[in-house]
C-alpha positions as a printed Julia matrix, in Angstrom:
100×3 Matrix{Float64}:
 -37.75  -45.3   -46.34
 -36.01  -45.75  -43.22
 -35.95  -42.87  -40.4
 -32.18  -42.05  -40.89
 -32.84  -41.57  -44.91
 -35.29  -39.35  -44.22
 -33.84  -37.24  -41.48
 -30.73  -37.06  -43.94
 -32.48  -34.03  -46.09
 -32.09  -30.83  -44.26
 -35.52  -29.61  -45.48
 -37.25  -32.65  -44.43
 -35.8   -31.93  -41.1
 -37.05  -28.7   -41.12
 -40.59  -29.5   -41.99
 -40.52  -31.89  -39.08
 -38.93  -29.32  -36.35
 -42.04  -26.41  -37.9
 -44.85  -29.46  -36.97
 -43.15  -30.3   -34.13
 -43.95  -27.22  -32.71
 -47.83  -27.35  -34.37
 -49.83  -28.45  -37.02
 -49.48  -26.27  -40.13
 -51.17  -26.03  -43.85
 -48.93  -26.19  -46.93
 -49.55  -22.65  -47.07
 -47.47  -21.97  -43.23
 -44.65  -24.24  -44.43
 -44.08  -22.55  -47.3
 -43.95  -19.39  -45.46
 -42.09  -20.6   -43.24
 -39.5   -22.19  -45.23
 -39.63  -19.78  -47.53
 -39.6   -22.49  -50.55
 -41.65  -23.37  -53.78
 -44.97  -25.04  -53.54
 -43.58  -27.66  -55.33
 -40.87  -28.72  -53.74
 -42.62  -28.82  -50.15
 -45.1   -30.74  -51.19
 -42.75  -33.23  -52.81
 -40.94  -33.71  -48.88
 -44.29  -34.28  -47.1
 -45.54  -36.69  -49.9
 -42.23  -38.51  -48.58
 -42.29  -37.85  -45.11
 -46.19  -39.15  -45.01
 -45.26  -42.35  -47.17
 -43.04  -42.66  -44.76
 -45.53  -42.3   -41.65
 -43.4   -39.19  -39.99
 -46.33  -36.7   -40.13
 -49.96  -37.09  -41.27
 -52.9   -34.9   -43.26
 -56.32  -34.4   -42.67
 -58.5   -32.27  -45.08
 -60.12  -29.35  -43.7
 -62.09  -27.4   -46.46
 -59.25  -27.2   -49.02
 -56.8   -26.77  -47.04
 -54.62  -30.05  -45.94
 -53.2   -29.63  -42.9
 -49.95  -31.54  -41.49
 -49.06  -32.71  -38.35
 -46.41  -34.68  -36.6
 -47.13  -38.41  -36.22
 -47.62  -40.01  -32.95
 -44.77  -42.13  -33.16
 -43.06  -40.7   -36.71
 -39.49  -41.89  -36.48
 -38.92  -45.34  -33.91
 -36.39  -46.43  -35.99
 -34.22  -43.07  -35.11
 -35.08  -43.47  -31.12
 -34.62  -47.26  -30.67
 -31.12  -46.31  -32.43
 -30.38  -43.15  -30.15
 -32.04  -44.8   -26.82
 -28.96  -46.94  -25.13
 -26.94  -43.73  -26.23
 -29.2   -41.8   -24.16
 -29.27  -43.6   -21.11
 -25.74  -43.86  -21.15
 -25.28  -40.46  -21.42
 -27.64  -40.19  -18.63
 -26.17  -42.35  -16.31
 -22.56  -40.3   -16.87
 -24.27  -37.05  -15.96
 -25.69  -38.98  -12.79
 -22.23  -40.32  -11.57
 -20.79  -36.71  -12.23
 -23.48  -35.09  -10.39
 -22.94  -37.33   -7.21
 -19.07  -37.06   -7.17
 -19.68  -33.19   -7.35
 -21.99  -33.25   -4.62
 -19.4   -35.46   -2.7
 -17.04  -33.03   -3.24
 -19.31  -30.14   -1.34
């Protein structure tokens, strides 16, 4: 599944802004969500076949985490956006300071 599919799902997008922030159990994101068991564990089946966060065992809990590089296909897409953007609010910031 490509990063744009999978950033498509609201919940999966929430999942990924809670471990953006840290690592969490199924448990937390539940909580957090405030959803079934279920269901969140259906999302980070996909979003770890996917390779957007990963899960290491610790006792019986499985805990999530963002992966190092979990969506490239999203940033090489949103990159020359980015630095165009960037560039704009560089020229505007030099004719402003012109201006003074």
């Amino acid at each position: 599944m490509d990063g744009f599919t999978l950033i498509a799902d609201p919940t999966r997008r929430r999942i990924l802004d809670l471990l953006r922030a840290e690592e969490r159990d199924v448990g937390a994101l539940i909580t957090a969500l405030g959803l079934p068991q279920p269901l969140v564990s259906k999302h980070l089946r996909v979003l770890r076949e996917a390779g957007a966060v990963t899960a290491t065992v610790a006792g019986r809990r499985r805990v999530y985490r963002l992966a190092v590089d979990p969506l490239p296909d999203v940033l090489a897409w949103v990159t020359p956006y980015r630095q165009m953007w960037s560039a704009s609010f560089d020229r505007l910031a030099r004719s402003l300071d012109e201006e003074k």
